[in-house]
PDB file of C-alpha atoms in Angstrom:
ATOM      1  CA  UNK A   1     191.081 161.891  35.256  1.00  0.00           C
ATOM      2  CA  UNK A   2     192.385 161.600  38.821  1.00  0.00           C
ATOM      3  CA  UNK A   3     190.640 158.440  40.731  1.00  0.00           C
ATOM      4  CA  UNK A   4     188.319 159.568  43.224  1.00  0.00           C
ATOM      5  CA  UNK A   5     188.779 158.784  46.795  1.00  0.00           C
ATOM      6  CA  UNK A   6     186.136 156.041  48.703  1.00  0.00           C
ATOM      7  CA  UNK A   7     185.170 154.465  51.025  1.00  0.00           C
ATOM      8  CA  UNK A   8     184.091 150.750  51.348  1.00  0.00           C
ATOM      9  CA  UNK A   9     182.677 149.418  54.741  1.00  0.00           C
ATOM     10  CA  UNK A  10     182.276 145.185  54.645  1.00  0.00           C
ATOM     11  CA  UNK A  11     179.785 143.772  56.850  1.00  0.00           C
ATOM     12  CA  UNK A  12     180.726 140.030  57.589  1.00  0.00           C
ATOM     13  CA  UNK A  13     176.959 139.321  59.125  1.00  0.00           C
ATOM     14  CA  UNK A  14     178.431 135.559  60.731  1.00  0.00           C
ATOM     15  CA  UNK A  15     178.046 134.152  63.906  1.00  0.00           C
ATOM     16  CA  UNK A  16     181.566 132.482  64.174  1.00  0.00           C
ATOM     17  CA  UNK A  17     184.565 134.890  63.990  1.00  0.00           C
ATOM     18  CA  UNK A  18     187.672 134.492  61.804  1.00  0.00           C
ATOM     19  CA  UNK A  19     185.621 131.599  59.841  1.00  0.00           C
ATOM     20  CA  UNK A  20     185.048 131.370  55.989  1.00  0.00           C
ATOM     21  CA  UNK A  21     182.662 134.476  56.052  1.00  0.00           C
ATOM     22  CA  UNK A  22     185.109 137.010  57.832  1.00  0.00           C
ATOM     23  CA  UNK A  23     188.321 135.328  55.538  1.00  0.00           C
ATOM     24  CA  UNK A  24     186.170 135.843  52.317  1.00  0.00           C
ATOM     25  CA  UNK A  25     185.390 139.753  53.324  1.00  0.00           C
ATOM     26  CA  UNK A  26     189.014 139.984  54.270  1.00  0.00           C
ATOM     27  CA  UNK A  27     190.088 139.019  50.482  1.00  0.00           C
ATOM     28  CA  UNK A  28     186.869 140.815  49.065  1.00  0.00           C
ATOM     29  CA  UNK A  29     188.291 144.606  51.018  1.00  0.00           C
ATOM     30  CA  UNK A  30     192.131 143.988  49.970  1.00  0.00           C
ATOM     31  CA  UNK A  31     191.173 143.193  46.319  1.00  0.00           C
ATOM     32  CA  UNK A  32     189.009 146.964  46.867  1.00  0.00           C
ATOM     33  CA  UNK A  33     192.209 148.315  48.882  1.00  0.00           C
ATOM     34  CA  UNK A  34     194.300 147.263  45.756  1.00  0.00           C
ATOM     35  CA  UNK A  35     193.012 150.145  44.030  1.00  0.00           C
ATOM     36  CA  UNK A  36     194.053 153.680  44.535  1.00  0.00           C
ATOM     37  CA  UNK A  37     192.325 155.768  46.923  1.00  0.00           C
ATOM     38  CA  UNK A  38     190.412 153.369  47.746  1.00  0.00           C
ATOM     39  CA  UNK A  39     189.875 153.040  52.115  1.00  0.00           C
ATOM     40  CA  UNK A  40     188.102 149.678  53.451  1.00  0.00           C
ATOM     41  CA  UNK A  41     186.742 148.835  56.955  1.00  0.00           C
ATOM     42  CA  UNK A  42     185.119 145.594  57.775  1.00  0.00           C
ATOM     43  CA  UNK A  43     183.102 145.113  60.212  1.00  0.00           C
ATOM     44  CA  UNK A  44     182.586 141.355  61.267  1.00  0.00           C
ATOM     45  CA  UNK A  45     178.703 140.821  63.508  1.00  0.00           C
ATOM     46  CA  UNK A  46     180.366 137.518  65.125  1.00  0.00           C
ATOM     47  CA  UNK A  47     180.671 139.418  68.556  1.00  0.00           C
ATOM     48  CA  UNK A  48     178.324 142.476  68.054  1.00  0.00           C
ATOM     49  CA  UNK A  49     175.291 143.051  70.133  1.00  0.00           C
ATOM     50  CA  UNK A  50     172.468 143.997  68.144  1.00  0.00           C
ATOM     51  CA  UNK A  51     168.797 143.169  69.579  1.00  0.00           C
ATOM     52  CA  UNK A  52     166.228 141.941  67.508  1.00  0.00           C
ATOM     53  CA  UNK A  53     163.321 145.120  66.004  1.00  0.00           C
ATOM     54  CA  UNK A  54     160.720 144.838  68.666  1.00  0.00           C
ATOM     55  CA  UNK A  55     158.404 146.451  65.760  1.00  0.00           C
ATOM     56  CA  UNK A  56     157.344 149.042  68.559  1.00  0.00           C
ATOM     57  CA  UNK A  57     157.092 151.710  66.355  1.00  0.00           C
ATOM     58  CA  UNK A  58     158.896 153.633  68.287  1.00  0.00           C
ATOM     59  CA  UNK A  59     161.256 155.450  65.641  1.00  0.00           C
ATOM     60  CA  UNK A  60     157.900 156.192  63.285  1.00  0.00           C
ATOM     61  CA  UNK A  61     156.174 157.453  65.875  1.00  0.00           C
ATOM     62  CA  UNK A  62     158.744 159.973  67.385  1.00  0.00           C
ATOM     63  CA  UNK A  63     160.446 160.820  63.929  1.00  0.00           C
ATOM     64  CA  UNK A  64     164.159 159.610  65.631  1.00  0.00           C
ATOM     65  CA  UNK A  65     166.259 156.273  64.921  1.00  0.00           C
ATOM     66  CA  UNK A  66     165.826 153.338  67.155  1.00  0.00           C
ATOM     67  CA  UNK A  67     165.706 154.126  71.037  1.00  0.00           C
ATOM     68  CA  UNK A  68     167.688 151.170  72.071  1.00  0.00           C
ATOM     69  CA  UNK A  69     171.020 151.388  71.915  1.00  0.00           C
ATOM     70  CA  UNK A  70     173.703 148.765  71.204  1.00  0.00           C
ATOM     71  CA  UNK A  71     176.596 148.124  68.496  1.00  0.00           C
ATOM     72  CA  UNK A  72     173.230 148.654  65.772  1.00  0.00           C
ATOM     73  CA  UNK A  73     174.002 152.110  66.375  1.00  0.00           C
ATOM     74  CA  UNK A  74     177.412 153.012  65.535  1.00  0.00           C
ATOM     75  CA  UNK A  75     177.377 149.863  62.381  1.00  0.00           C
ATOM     76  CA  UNK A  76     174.665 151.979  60.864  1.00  0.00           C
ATOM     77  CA  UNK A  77     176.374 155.226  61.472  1.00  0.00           C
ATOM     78  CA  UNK A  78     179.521 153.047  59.761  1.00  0.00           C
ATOM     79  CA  UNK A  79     177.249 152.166  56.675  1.00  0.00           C
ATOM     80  CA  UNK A  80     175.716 155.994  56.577  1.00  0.00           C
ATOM     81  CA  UNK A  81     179.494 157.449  56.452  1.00  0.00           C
ATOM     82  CA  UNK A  82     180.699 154.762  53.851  1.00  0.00           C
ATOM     83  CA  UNK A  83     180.608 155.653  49.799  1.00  0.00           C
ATOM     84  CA  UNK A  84     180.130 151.712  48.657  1.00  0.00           C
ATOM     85  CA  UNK A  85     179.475 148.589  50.711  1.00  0.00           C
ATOM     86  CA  UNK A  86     179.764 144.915  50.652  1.00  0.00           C
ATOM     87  CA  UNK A  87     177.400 142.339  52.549  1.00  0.00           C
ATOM     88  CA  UNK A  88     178.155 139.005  53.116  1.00  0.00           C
ATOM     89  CA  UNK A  89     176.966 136.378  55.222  1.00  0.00           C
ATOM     90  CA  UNK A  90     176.595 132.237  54.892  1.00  0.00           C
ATOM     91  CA  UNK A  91     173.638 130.180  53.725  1.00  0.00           C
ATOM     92  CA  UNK A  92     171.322 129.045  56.627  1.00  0.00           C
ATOM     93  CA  UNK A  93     167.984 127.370  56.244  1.00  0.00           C
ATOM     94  CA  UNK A  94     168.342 128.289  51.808  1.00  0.00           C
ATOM     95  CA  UNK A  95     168.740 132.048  53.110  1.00  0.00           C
ATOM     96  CA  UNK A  96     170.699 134.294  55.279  1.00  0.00           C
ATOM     97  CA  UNK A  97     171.411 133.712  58.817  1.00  0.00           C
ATOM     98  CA  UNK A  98     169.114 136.326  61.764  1.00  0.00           C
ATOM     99  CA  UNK A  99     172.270 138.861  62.170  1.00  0.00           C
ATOM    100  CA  UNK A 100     171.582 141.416  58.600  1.00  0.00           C
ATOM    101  CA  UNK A 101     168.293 141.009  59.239  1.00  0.00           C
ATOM    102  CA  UNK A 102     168.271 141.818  62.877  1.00  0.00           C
ATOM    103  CA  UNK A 103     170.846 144.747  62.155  1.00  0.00           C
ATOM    104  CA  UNK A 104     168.873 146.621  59.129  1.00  0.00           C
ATOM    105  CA  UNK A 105     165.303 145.939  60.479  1.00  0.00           C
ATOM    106  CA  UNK A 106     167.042 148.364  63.187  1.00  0.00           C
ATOM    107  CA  UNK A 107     167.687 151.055  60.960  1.00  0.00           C
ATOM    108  CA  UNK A 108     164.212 151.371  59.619  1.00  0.00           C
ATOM    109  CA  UNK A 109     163.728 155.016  60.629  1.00  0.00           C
ATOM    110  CA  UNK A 110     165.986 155.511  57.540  1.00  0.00           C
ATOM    111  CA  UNK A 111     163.477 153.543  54.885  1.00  0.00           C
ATOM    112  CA  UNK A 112     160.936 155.857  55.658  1.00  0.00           C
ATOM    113  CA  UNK A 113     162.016 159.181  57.421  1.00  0.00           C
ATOM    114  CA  UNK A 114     165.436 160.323  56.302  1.00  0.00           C
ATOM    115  CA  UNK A 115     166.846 157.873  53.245  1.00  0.00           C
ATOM    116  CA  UNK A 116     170.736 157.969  54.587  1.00  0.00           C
ATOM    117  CA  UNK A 117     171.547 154.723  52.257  1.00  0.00           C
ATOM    118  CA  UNK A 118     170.080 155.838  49.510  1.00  0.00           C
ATOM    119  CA  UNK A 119     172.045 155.230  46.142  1.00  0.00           C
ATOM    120  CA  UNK A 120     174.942 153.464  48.333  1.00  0.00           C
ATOM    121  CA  UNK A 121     176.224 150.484  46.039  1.00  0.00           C
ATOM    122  CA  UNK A 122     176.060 147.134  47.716  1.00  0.00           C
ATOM    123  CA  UNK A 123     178.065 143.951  46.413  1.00  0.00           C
ATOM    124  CA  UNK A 124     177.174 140.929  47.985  1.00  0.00           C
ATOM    125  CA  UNK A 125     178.392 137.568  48.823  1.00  0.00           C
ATOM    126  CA  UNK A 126     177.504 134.248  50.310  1.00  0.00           C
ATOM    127  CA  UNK A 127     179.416 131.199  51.586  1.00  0.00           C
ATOM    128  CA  UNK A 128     178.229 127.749  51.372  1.00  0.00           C
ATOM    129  CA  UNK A 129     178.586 123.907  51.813  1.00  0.00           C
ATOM    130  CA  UNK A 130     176.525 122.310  49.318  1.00  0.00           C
ATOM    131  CA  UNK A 131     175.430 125.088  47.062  1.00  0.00           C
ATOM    132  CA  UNK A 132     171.947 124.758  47.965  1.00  0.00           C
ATOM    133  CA  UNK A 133     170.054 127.965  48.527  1.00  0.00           C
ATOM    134  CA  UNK A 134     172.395 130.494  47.263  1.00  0.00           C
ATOM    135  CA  UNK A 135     170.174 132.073  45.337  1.00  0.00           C
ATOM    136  CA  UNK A 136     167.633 132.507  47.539  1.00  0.00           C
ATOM    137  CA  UNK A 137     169.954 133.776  49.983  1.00  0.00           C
ATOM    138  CA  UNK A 138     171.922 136.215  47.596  1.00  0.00           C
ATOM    139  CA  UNK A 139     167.930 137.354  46.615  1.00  0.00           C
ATOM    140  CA  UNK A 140     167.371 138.119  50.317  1.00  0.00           C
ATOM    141  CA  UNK A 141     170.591 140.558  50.397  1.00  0.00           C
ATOM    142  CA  UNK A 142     169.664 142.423  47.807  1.00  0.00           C
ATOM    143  CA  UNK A 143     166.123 142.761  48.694  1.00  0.00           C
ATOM    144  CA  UNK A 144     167.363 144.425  52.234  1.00  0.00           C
ATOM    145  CA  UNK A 145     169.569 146.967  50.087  1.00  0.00           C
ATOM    146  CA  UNK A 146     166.597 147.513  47.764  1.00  0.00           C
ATOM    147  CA  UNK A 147     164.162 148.085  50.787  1.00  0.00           C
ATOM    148  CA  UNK A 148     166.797 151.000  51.413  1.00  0.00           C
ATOM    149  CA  UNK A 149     166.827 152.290  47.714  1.00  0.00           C
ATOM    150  CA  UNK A 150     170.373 150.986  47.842  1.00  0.00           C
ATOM    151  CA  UNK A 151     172.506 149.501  44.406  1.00  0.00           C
ATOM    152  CA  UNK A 152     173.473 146.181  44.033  1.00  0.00           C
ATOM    153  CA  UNK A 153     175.750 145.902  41.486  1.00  0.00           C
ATOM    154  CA  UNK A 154     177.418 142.596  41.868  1.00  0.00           C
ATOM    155  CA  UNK A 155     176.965 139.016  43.494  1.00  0.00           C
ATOM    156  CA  UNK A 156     179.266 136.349  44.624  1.00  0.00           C
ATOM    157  CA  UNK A 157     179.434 133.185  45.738  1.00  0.00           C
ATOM    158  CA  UNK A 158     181.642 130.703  46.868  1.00  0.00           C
ATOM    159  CA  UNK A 159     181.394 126.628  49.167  1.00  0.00           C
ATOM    160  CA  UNK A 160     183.566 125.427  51.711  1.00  0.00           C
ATOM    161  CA  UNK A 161     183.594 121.832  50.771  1.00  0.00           C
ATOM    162  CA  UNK A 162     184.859 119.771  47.960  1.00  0.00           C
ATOM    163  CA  UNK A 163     181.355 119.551  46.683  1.00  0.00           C
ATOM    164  CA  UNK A 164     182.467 122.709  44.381  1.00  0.00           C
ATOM    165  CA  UNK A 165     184.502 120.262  42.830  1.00  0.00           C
ATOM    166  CA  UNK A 166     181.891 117.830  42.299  1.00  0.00           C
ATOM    167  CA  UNK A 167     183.310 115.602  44.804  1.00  0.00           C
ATOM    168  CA  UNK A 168     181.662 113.954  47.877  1.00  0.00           C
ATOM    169  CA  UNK A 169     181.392 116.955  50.793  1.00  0.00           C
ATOM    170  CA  UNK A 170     184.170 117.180  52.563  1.00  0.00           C
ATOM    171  CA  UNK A 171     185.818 120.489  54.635  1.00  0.00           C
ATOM    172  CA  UNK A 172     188.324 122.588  51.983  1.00  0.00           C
ATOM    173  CA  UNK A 173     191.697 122.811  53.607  1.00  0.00           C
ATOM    174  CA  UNK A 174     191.559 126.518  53.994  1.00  0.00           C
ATOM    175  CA  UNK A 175     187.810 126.683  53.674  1.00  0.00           C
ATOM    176  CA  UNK A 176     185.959 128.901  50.787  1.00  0.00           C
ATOM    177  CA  UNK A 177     189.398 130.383  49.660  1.00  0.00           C
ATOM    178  CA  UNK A 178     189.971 126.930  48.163  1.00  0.00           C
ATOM    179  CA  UNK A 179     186.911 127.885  45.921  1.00  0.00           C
ATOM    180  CA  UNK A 180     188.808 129.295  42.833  1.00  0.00           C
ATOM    181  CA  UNK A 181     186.027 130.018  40.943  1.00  0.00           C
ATOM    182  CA  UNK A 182     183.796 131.117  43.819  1.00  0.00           C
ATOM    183  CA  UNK A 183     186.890 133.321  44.803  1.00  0.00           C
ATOM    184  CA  UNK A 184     187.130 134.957  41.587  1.00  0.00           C
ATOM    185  CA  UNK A 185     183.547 136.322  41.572  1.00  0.00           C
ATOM    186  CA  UNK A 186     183.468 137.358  44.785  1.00  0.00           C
ATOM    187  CA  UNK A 187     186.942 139.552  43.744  1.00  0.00           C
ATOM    188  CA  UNK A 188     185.135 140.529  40.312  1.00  0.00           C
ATOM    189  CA  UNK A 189     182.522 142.028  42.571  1.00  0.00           C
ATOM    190  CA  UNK A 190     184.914 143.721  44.995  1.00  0.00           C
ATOM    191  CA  UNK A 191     186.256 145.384  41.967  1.00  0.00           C
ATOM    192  CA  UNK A 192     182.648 146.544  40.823  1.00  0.00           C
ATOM    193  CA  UNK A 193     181.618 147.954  44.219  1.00  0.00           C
ATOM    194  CA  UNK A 194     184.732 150.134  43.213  1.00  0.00           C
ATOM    195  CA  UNK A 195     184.237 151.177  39.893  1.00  0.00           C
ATOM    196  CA  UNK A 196     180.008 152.275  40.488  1.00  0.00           C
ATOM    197  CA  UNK A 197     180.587 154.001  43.586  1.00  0.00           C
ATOM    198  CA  UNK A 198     183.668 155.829  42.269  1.00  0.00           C
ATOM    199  CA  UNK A 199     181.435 156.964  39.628  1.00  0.00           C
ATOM    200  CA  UNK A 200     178.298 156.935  41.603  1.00  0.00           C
ATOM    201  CA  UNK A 201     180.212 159.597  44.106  1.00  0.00           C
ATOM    202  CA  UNK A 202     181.696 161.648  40.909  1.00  0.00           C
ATOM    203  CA  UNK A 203     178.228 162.123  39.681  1.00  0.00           C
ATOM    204  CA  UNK A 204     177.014 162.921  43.191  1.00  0.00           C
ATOM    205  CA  UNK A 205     180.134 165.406  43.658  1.00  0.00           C
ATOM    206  CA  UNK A 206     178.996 166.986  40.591  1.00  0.00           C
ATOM    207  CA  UNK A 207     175.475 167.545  41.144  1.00  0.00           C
ATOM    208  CA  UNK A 208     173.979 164.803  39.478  1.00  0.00           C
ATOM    209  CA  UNK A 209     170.094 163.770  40.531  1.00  0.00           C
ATOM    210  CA  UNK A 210     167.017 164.452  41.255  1.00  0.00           C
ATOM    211  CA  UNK A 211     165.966 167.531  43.349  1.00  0.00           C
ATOM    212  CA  UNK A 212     164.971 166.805  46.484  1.00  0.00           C
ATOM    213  CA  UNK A 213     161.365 167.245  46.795  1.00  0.00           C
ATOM    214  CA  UNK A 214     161.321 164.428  43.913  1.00  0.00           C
ATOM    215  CA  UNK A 215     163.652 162.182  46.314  1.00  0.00           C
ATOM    216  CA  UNK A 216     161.088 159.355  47.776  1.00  0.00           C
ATOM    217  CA  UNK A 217     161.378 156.075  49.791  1.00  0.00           C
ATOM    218  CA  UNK A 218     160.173 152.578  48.402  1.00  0.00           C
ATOM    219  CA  UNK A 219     156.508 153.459  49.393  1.00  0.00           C
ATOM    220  CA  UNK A 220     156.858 156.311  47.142  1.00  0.00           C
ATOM    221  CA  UNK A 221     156.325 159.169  50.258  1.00  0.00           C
ATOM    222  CA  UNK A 222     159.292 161.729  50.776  1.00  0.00           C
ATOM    223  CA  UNK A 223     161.525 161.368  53.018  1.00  0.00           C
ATOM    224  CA  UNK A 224     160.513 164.481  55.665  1.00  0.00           C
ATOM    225  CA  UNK A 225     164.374 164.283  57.312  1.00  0.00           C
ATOM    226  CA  UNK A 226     166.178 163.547  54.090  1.00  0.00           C
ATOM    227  CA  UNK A 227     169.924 162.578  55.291  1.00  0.00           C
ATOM    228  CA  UNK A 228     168.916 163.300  58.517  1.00  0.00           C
ATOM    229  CA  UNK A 229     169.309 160.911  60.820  1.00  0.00           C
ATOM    230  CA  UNK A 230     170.485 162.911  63.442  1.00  0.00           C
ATOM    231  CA  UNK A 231     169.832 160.530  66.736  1.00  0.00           C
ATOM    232  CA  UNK A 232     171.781 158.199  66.043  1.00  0.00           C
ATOM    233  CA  UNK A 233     174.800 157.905  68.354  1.00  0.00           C
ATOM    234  CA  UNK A 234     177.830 155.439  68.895  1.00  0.00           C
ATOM    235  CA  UNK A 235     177.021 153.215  71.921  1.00  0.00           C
TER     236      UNK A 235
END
C-alpha cells in the first residue's frame, strides 16, 4: 500500500524563541519529515499575539469564531488545515504556561458550533528542569485536545538540567537535547502522530464514521455548523 500523504502542524506554545521548547519541536517535525509524504510546519507562540478569551460570548451568541482578530486566527486556521498535530510547551507552576491556553480558549466556537478538530491526532510534549509537574502538565494538554474531541496518541517528556541524570541541577550543554531518554520519547511520539493520522486520514478518505447527525461535541449537542467555521480569517 502506497503511504498516504499528511500533514503535521507543531505548536511550540513558549514564551522564549529558539529555546529548549522550539529545539525539541524542531527534532520532534524532522523525525515526522523523515517519513515519506509526510509535510511539517511548526509554528513557535514566542512572538505571536494572541489576546486572552474575554468569555464575552460573543462567538455563541452570533454562531461565528472569535471577533477579535490577531495571529489566534490564522494558528487555528493552521491547526483546522493540518491532518495530525503536536503540542508542546514547558512546565510552569506543575502545568503549562498561559500561551495554549490563551490560544484554544480562542477557538471555542469550534467545541460547540462547528467541531473543525475533531478526530485530529495530537502528540504532546513537555520540557522541564526538575521533573516536577510533568504529569500534571502533560494531563492539561491532553485535556485541551479532548475538550476538542481531538486524539492523543502519544506523550513525551524531556529536562534541561543534569537532574535527568540524577545529578545536582545544573543547565545541559545544549539544553533538553542532552536528554537521551527524554529525546527518544518525544521522537517515539513524533513517529506515532504519523502512523494514527496516516491511518486516521485513510479511514476518513474511505468513508469511515459516523453519519453526521450522530457527530456531537463533548456536551453531547450536535454541532449545527459541522466543519464550518467559515469566519475565520488570517489577520
Amino acid at each position: 500500500m502506497e503511504s498516504v500523504p499528511v500533514k503535521i502542524v507543531g505548536i511550540s506554545a513558549t514564551g522564549i524563541k529558539d529555546g529548549n521548547c522550539d529545539k525539541v519541536m524542531e527534532d520532534a517535525l524532522k523525525t515526522a519529515a523523515s517519513f515519506d509524504d509526510v509535510d511539517t510546519e511548526m509554528i513557535t507562540l514566542a512572538d505571536k499575539d494572541i489576546m486572552v478569551c474575554k468569555h464575552c460570548q460573543w462567538c455563541i451568541e452570533n454562531r461565528k469564531p472569535c471577533k477579535y482578530k490577531d495571529d489566534a486566527n490564522w494558528i487555528i486556521r493552521k491547526m483546522i488545515e493540518a491532518d495530525g498535530l503536536i503540542w508542546g510547551t514547558p512546565v510552569w507552576t506543575h502545568t503549562i504556561p498561559p500561551w495554549m491556553i490563551n490560544l484554544m480558549s480562542r477557538a471555542r466556537y469550534m467545541v460547540f458550533l462547528s467541531g473543525e478538530l475533531r478526530d485530529k491526532v495530537l502528540g504532546t510534549y513537555v520540557v522541564s528542569w526538575f521533573g516536577v509537574g510533568e504529569e500534571m502538565a502533560l494531563m492539561t494538554l491532553e485535556a485541551l485536545g479532548h475538550n476538542y474531541l481531538m486524539l492523543p496518541v502519544f506523550r513525551g517528556w524531556a529536562r534541561v538540567s543534569t537532574a535527568a541524570f540524577g545529578q545536582r541541577p545544573d543547565y545541559l550543554e545544549n539544553g533538553a537535547l542532552d536528554d537521551t531518554a527524554g529525546m527518544l520519547r518525544i521522537r517515539t511520539m513524533a513517529k506515532r502522530v504519523v502512523e494514527i493520522t496516516r491511518k486516521m486520514k485513510f479511514a476518513t478518505d474511505a468513508g469511515v464514521g459516523l453519519p453526521k447527525e450522530e457527530i456531537r461535541s463533548i456536551t453531547c449537542g450536535r454541532f449545527p455548523f459541522w466543519g464550518k467555521a467559515q469566519d475565520i480569517e488570517s489577520s
